[in-house]
Coordinates of C-alpha atoms in Angstrom, one line a residue:
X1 CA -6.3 -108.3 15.8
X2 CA -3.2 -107.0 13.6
X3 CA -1.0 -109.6 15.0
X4 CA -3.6 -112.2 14.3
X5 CA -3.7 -111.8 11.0
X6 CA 0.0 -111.5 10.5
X7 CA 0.0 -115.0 12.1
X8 CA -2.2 -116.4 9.8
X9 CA -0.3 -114.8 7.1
X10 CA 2.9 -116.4 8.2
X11 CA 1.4 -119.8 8.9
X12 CA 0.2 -120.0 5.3
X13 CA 3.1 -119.3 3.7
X14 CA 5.2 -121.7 5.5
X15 CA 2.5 -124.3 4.3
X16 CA 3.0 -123.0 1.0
X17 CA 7.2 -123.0 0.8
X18 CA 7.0 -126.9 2.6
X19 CA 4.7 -127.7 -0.2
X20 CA 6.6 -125.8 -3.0
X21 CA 9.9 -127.3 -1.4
X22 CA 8.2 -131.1 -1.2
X23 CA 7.3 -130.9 -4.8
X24 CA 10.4 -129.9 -6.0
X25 CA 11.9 -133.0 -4.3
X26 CA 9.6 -135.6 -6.2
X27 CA 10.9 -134.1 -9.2
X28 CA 14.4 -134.9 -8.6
X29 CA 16.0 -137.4 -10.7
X30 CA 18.2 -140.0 -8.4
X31 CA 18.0 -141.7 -5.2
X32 CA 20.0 -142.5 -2.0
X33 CA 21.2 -145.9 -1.7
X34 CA 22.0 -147.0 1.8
X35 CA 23.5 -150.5 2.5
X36 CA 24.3 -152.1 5.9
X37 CA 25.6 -155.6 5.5
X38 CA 23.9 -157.9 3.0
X39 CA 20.9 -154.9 3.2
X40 CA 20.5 -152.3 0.7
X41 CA 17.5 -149.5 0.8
X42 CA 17.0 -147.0 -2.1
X43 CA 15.4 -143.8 -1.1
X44 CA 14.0 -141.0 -3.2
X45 CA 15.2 -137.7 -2.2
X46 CA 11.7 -137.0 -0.5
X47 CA 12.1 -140.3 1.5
X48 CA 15.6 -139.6 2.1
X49 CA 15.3 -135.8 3.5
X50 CA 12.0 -137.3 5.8
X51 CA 14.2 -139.8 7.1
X52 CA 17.2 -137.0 7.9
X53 CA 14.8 -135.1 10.0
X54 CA 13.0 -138.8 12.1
X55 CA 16.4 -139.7 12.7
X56 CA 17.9 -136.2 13.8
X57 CA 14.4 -136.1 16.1
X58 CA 15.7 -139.7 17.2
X59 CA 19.0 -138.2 18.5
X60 CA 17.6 -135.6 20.5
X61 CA 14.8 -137.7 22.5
X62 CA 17.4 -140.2 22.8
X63 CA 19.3 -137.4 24.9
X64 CA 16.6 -136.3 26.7
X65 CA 16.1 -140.0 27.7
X66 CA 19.1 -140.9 28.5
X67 CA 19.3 -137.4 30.7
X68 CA 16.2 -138.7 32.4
X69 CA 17.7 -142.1 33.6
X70 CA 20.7 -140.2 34.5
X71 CA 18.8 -138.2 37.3
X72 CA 16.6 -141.2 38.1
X73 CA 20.2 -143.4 38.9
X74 CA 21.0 -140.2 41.0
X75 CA 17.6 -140.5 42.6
X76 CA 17.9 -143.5 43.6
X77 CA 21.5 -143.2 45.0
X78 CA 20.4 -140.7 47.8
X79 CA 19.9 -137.0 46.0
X80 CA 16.3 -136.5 46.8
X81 CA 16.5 -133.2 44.3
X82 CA 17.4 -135.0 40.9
X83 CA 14.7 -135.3 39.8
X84 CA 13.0 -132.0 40.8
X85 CA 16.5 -130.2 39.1
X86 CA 16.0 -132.4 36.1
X87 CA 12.4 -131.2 35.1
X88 CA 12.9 -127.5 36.4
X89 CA 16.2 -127.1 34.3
X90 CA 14.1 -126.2 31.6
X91 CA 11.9 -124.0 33.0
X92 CA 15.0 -122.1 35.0
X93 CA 16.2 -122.0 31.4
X94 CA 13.0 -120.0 30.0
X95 CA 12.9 -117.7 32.8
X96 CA 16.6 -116.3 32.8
X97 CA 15.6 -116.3 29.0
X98 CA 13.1 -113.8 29.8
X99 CA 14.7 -112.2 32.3
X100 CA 17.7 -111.6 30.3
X101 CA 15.3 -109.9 27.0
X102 CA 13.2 -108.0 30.1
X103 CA 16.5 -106.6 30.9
X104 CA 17.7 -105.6 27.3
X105 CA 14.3 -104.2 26.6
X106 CA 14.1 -102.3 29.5
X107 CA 17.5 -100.4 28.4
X108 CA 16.4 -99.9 25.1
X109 CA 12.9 -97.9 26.8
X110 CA 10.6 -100.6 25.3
X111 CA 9.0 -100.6 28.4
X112 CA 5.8 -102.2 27.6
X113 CA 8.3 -105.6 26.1
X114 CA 10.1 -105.4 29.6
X115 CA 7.2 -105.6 31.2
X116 CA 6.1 -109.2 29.2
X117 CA 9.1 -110.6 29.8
X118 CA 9.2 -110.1 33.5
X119 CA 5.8 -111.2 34.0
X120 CA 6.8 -114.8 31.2
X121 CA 10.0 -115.1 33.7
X122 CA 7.8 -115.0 37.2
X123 CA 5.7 -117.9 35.7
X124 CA 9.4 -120.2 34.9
X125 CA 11.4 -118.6 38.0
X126 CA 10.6 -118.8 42.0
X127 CA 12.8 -115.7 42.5
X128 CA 10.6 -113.1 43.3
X129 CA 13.0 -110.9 44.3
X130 CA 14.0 -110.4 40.7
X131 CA 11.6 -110.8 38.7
X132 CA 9.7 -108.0 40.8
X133 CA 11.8 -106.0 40.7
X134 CA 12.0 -106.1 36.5
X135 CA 8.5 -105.4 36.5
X136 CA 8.8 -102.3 39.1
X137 CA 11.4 -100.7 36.5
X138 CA 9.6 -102.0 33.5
X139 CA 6.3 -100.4 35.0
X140 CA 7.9 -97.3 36.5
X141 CA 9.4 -96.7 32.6
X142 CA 6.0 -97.2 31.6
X143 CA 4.2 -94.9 33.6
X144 CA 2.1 -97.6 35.2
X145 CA 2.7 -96.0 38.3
X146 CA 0.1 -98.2 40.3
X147 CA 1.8 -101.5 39.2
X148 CA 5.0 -99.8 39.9
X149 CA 3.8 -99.4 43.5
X150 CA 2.4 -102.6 44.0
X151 CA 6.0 -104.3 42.9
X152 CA 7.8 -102.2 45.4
X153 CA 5.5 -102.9 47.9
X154 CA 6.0 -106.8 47.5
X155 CA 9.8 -106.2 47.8
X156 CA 9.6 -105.3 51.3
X157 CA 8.6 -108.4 52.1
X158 CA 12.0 -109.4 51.8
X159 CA 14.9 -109.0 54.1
X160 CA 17.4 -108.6 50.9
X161 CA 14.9 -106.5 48.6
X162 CA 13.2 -104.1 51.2
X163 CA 15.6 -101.3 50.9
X164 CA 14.9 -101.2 47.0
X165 CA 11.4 -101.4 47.9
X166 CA 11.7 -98.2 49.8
X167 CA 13.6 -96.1 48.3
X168 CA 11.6 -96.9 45.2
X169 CA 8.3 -96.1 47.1
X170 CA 10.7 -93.0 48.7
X171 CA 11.2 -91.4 44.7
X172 CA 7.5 -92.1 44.0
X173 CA 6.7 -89.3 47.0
X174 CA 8.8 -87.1 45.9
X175 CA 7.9 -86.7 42.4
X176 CA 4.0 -86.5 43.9
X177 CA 4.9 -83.7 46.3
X178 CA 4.2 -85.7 49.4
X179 CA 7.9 -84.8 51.4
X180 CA 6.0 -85.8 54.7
X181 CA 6.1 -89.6 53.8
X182 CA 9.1 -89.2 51.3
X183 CA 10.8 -88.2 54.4
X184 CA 9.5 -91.2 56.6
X185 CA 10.7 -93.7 54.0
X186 CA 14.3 -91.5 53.1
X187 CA 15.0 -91.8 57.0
X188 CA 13.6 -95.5 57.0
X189 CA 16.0 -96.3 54.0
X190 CA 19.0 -94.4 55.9
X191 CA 18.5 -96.9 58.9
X192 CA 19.0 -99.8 56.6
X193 CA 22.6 -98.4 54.4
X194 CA 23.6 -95.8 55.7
X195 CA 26.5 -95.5 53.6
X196 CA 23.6 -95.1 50.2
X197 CA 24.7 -91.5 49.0
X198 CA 21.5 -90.8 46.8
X199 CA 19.5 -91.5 50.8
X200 CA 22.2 -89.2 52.4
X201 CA 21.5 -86.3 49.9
X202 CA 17.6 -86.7 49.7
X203 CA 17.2 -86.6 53.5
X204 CA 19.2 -84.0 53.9
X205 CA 17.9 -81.7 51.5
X206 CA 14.3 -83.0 53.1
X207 CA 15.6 -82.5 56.4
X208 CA 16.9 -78.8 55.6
X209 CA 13.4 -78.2 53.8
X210 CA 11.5 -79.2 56.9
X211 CA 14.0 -77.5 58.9
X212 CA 15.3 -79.7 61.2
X213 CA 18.6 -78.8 61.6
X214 CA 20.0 -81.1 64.0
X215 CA 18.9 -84.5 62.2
X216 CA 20.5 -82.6 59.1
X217 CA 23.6 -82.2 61.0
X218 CA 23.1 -85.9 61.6
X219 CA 23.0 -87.3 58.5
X220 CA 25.6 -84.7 57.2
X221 CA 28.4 -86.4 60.2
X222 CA 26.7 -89.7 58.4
X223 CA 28.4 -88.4 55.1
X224 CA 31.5 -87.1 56.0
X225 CA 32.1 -90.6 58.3
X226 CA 31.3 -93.1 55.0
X227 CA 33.5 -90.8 53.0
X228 CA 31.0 -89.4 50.9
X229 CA 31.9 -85.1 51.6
X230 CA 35.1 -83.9 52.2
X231 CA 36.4 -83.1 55.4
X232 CA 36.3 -79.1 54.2
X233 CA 32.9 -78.8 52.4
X234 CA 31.5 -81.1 55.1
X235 CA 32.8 -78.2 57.7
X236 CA 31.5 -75.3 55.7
X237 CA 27.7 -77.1 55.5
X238 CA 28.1 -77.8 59.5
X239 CA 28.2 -74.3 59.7
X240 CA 25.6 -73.4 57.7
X241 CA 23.5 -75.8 59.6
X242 CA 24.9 -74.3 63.0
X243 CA 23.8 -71.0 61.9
X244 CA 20.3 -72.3 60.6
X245 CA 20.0 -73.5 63.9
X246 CA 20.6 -70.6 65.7
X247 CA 18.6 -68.8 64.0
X248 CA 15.7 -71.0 64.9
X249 CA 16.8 -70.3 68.5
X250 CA 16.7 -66.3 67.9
X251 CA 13.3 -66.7 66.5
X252 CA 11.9 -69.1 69.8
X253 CA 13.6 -65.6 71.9
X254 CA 16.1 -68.3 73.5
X255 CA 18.4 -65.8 73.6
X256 CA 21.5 -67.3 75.3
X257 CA 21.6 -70.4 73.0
X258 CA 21.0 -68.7 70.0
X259 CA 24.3 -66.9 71.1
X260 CA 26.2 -70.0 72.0
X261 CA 25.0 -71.2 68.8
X262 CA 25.8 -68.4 66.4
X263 CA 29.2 -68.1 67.8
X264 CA 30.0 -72.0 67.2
X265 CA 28.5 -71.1 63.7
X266 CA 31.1 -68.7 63.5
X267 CA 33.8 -71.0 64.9
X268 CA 33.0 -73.6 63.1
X269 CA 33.4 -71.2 59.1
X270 CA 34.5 -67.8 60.1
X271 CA 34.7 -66.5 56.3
X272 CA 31.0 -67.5 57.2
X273 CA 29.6 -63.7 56.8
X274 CA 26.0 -64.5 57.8
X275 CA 27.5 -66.7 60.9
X276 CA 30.2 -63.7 61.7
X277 CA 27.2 -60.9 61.3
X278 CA 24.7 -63.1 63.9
X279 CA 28.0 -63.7 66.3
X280 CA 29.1 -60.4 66.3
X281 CA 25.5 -59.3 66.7
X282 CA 25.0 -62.3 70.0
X283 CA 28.6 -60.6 71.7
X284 CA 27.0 -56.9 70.8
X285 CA 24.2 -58.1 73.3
X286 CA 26.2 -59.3 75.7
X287 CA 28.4 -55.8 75.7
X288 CA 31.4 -57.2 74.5
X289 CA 32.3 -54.7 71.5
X290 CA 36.2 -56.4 71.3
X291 CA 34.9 -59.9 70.5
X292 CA 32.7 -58.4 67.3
X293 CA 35.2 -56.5 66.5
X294 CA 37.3 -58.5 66.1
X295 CA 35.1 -61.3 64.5
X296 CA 34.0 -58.6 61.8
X297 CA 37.7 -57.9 61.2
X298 CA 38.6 -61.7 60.6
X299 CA 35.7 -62.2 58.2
X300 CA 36.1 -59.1 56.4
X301 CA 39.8 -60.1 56.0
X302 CA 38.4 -63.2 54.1
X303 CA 35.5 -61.7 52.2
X304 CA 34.3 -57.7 52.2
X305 CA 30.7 -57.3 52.5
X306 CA 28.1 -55.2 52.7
X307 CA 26.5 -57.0 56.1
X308 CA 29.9 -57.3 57.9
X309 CA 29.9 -53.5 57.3
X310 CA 26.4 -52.5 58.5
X311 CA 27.2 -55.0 61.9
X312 CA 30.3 -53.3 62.4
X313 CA 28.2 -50.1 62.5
X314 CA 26.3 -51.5 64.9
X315 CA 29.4 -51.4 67.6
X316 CA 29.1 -48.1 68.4
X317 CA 25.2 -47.0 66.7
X318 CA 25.8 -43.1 67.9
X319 CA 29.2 -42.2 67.0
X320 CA 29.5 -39.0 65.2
X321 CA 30.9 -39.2 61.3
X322 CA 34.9 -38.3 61.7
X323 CA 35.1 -40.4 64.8
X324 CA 33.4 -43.7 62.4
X325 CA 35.5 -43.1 59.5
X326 CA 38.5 -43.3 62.2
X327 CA 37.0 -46.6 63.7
X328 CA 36.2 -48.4 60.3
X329 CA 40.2 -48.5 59.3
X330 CA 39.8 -51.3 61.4
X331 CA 38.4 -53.3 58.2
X332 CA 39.0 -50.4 55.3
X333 CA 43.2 -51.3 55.9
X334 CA 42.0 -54.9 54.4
X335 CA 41.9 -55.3 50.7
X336 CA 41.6 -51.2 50.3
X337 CA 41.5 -51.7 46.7
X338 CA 38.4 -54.1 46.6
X339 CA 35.5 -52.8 45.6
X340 CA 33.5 -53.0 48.7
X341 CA 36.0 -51.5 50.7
X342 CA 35.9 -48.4 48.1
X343 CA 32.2 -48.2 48.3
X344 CA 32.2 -48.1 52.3
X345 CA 34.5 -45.7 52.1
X346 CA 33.2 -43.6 49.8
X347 CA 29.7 -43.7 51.6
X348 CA 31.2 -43.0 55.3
X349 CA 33.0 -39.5 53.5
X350 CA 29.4 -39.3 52.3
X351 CA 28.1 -39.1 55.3
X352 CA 30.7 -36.1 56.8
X353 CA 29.9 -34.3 54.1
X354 CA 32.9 -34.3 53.0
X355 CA 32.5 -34.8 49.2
X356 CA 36.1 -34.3 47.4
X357 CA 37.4 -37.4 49.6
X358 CA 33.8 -39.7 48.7
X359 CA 35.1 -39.2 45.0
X360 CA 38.2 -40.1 45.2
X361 CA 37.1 -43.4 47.1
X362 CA 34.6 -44.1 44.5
X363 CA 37.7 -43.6 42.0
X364 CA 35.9 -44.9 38.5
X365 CA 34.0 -47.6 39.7
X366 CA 30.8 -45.6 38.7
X367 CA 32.4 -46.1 34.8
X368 CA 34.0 -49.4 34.9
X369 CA 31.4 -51.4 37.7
X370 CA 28.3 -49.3 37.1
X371 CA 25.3 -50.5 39.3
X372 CA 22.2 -49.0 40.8
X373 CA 24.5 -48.1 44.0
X374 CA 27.8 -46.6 42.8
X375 CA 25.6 -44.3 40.4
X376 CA 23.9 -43.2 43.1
X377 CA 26.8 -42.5 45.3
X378 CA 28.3 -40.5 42.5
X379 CA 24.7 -38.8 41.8
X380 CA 25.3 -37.9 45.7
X381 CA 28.6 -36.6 45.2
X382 CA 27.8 -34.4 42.1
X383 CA 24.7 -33.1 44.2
X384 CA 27.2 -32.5 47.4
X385 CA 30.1 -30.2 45.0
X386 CA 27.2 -28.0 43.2
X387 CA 26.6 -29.6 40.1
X388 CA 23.8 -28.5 38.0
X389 CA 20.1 -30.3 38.5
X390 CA 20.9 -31.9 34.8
X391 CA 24.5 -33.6 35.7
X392 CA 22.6 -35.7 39.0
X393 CA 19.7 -36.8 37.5
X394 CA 21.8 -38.1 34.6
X395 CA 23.4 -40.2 37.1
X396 CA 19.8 -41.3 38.4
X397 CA 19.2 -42.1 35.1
X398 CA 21.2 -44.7 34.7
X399 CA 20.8 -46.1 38.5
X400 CA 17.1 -46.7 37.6
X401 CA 18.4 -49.2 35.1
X402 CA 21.5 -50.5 36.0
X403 CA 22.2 -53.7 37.6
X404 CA 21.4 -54.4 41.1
X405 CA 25.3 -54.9 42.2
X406 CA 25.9 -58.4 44.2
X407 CA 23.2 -60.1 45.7
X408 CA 22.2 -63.8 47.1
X409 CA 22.1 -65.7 44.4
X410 CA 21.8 -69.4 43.8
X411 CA 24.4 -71.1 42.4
X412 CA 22.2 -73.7 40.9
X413 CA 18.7 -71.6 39.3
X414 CA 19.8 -68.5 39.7
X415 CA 16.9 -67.0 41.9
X416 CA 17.3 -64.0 43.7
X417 CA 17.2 -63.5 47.7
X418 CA 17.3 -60.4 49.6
X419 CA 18.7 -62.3 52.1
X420 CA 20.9 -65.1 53.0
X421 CA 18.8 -68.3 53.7
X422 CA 20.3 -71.7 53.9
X423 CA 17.8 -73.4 51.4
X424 CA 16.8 -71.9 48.4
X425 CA 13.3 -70.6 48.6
X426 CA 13.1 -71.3 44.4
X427 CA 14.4 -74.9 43.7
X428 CA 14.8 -76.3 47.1
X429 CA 18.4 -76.5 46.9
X430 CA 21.0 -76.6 50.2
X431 CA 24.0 -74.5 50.8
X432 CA 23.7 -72.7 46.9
X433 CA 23.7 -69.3 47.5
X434 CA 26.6 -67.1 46.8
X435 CA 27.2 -63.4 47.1
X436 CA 27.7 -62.8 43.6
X437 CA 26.2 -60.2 40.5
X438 CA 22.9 -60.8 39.9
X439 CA 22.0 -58.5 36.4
X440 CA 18.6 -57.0 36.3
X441 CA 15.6 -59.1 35.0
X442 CA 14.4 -58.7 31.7
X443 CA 10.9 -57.3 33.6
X444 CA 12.5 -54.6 35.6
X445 CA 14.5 -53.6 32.6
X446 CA 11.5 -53.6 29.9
X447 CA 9.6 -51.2 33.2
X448 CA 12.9 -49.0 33.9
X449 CA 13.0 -48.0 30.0
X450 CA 8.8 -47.2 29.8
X451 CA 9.2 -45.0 32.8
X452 CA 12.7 -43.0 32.9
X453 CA 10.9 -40.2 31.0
X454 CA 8.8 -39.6 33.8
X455 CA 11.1 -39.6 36.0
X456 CA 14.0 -37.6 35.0
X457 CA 11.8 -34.6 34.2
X458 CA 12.8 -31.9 31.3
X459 CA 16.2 -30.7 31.8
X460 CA 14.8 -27.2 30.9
X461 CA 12.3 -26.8 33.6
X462 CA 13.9 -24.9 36.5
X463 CA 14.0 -27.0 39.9
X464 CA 12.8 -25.7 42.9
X465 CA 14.9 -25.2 46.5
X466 CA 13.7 -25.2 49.4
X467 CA 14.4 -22.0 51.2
X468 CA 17.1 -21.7 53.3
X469 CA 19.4 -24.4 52.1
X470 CA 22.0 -24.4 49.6
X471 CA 21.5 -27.8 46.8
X472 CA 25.2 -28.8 47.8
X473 CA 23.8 -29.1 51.6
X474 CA 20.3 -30.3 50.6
X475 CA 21.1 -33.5 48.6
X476 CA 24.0 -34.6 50.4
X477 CA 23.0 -38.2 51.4
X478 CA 23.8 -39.9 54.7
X479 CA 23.8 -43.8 53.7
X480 CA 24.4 -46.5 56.7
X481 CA 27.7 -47.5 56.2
X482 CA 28.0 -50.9 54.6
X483 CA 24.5 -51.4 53.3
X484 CA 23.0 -51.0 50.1
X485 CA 21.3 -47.6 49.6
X486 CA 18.6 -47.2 48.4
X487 CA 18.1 -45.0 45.1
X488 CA 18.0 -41.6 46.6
X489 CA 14.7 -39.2 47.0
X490 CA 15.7 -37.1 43.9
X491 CA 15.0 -39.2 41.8
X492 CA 11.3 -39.6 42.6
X493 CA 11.0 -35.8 43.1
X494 CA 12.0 -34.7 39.3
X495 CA 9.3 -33.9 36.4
X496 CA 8.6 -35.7 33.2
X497 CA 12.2 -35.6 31.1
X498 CA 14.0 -37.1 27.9
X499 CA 17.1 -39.9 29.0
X500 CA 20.8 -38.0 28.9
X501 CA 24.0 -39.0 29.9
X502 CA 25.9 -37.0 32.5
X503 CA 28.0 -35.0 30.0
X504 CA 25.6 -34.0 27.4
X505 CA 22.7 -33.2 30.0
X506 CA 25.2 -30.6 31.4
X507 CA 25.7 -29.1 28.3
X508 CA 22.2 -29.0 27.4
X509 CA 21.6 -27.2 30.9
X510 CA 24.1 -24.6 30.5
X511 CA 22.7 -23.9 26.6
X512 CA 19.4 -23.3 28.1
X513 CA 20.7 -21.1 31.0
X514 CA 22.3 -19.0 28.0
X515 CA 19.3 -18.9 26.1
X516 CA 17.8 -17.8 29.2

């Protein structure tokens, strides 16, 4: 209705300037004389400009004539398609006209004017094969998402447009949540390039979703043969894959391929440590200790970890303490200054008892890398030498609110696993995880801070002992080597108590033992 009017507007105006304009030419003094020969003709400067336009509109229908016979002489010498070409020059000239606005307004986001001037160039153009595929993008910018569909739908029709239409049908799945069909068409687009890397990296991220490792493996060979992965990252992912495989197998109770497959995990990335944990594991079953051995010893050399630790364990489950702190120097010789391999050791002293040497392992990590499990190895330790009740559950303190240490984390949102897992269980993403820090949430902080008064308990209530064992003896913790502990049991056992540090708790414990 708006645009109406403006029209109307417009249109009288015009009439209004040509008769403004056409007046003010009457009023001009003067004339133009034209002579030809013996002929003279005086125009006023109305007549004259009138007779500028006729004869300009002269020259151009003279043109279009003498176009015309042209393609009617060609006609008639033989080409058949003059005089089709003739009359749909114009109309091939319209439509790349609207095709060529479609396109700039579809770049600038005015959708809606795309749109127009797709549908104004199908009417001019037989090329459906762009002009559909104008209006796809123009509606899928839109939001028409049914017209978007219907476009892509005509494109398959089309030998030369049917992989657009599919991968455009492909996106439309995935942003509805349907990965069943998304997958059907992603595979379906793979078949027809296979060298696309957008296809290679959606179905293989559907394919590791859906868990089928060995088309993943496919299309990941698919990648690395049409140069799209490198040769190194594209044997790192194999593994993963390998391993995700076998542990399929493990899970189906297959047991002798889900060996053979986590020890080609292994081959295939031995710094690998889920792949060198579930190998070492497959050649503990098959009572080959050597073999785990020494694959825990070639992926610890690469990267010290917590799992590689607990597997190595695992070896020989019912060895007495001396006798595994002799057996672990096997991996404790690598990297002895690294901060796992001071943690392992620390918690294997731990477990002999023998709590001078634990300390000196632990050296001041529980100061420089506090987390939740070197301040409870040193809370161990102080409990082990005979500190007072005050000095440990200072340490317990802080473990309630410290960090977690390393865990899984993805590289790409940041989500939390407790264990490795090929995809991430938060955003979907392949091959993300990393064994890196991972600082406490803001929830378990916020809870940590409303509850350590209940559970460090008041440093001047007296603690109880059991009966018949000294505190050194009763709190000195046995951790599995290698894995996280847990926080230890005293920390759930102590009353209601203000927050202290380690220092200043002692000396309010020993100013209350005066007072006493």
């Amino acid at each position: 209705m708006l645009w109406s009017l403006v029209k109307i507007v417009l249109f009288v105006l015009i009439v209004a300037a040509a008769t403004m304009f056409a007046s003010y030419l009457l009023e001009l003094d003067g004339s133009v004389r034209i002579a030809i020969g013996s002929v003279e003709y005086n125009l006023n400067t109305l007549t004259a400009v009138i007779s500028l336009l006729v004869l300009i509109l002269a020259v151009w229908v003279l043109i279009k004539l003498l176009g015309l016979l042209v393609a009617v002489l060609r006609f008639i010498n033989g080409d058949e398609t003059a005089m089709s070409r003739y009359f749909d020059r114009n109309r091939e000239r319209k439509g790349y006209q609207a095709v060529r606005d479609g396109m700039i307004a579809l770049a600038s986001g005015e959708s809606r004017l795309a749109m127009a001037k797709a549908q104004k160039a199908q009417k001019y153009l037989d090329s459906p094969e762009l002009t559909t595929l104008l209006i796809a993008q123009a509606a899928e910018q839109a939001g028409d998402r049914k017209k978007a569909e219907d476009a892509y739908k005509a494109l398959l029709a089309d030998d030369r447009t049917r992989f657009v239409g599919v991968r455009g049908i492909m996106k439309q799945k995935l942003s509805d949540g349907d990965t069943e069909t998304a997958m059907k068409l992603a595979e379906k687009a793979f078949a027809l390039k296979p060298a696309h890397r957008e296809v290679q990296d959606t179905l293989l991220q559907l394919q590791a979703q859906k868990e089928d490792w060995k088309g993943a493996r496919a299309t990941l060979n698919a990648k690395l043969r049409h140069g799209a992965l490198p040769r190194d990252v594209h044997k790192r992912r194999d593994a993963v894959l390998a391993l995700s495989e076998a542990k399929g197998v493990f899970d189906e109770g297959n047991t002798i391929e889900a060996r053979e497959a986590a020890i080609e995990a292994n081959r295939l990335s031995p710094d690998l440590i889920p792949a060198a944990v579930m190998a070492a594991r497959s050649y503990i079953a098959q009572d080959k200790p050597k073999y785990a051995t020494r694959v825990l010893k070639k992926a610890w050399e690469v990267h010290p970890h917590p799992d590689l630790a607990a597997a190595f364990a695992e070896i020989e489950p019912d060895e007495d303490p001396k006798a595994r702190i002799k057996r672990y120097r096997a991996l404790t010789k690598s990297h002895p200054e690294h901060r796992e391999t001071r943690l392992l050791l620390a918690e294997l002293y731990l477990a002999d008892e023998d709590f001078p040497e634990a300390r000196r392992a632990l050296g001041d990590l529980a100061v420089e890398s506090p987390d939740a499990r070197t301040l409870s190895i040193m809370a161990a330790v102080e409990r082990g030498e005979g500190k007072p009740d005050a000095v440990v559950r200072g340490w317990l303190t802080r473990a309630v609110s410290a960090s977690r240490g390393p865990q899984w984390t993805c590289e790409k949102c940041g989500h939390v696993h407790g264990e490795w897992v090929p995809v991430c269980t938060n955003c979907g993403a392949f091959d993300t995880l990393a064994w890196r820090e991972a600082p406490a949430s803001e929830f378990s902080t916020l809870m940590s801070s409303a509850t350590l008064p209940l559970i460090v308990g008041k440093l001047d209530e007296p603690r109880a002992e059991p009966s018949g064992q000294p505190p050194a003896q009763q709190a000195a913790p046995h951790p599995a080597p290698a894995q996280e502990p847990a926080m230890p049991e005293a920390a759930a056992d102590v009353p209601d108590a203000e927050i202290l540090p380690p220092d200043e708790a002692a000396a309010r414990s020993e100013g209350s033992a005066r007072k006493g």
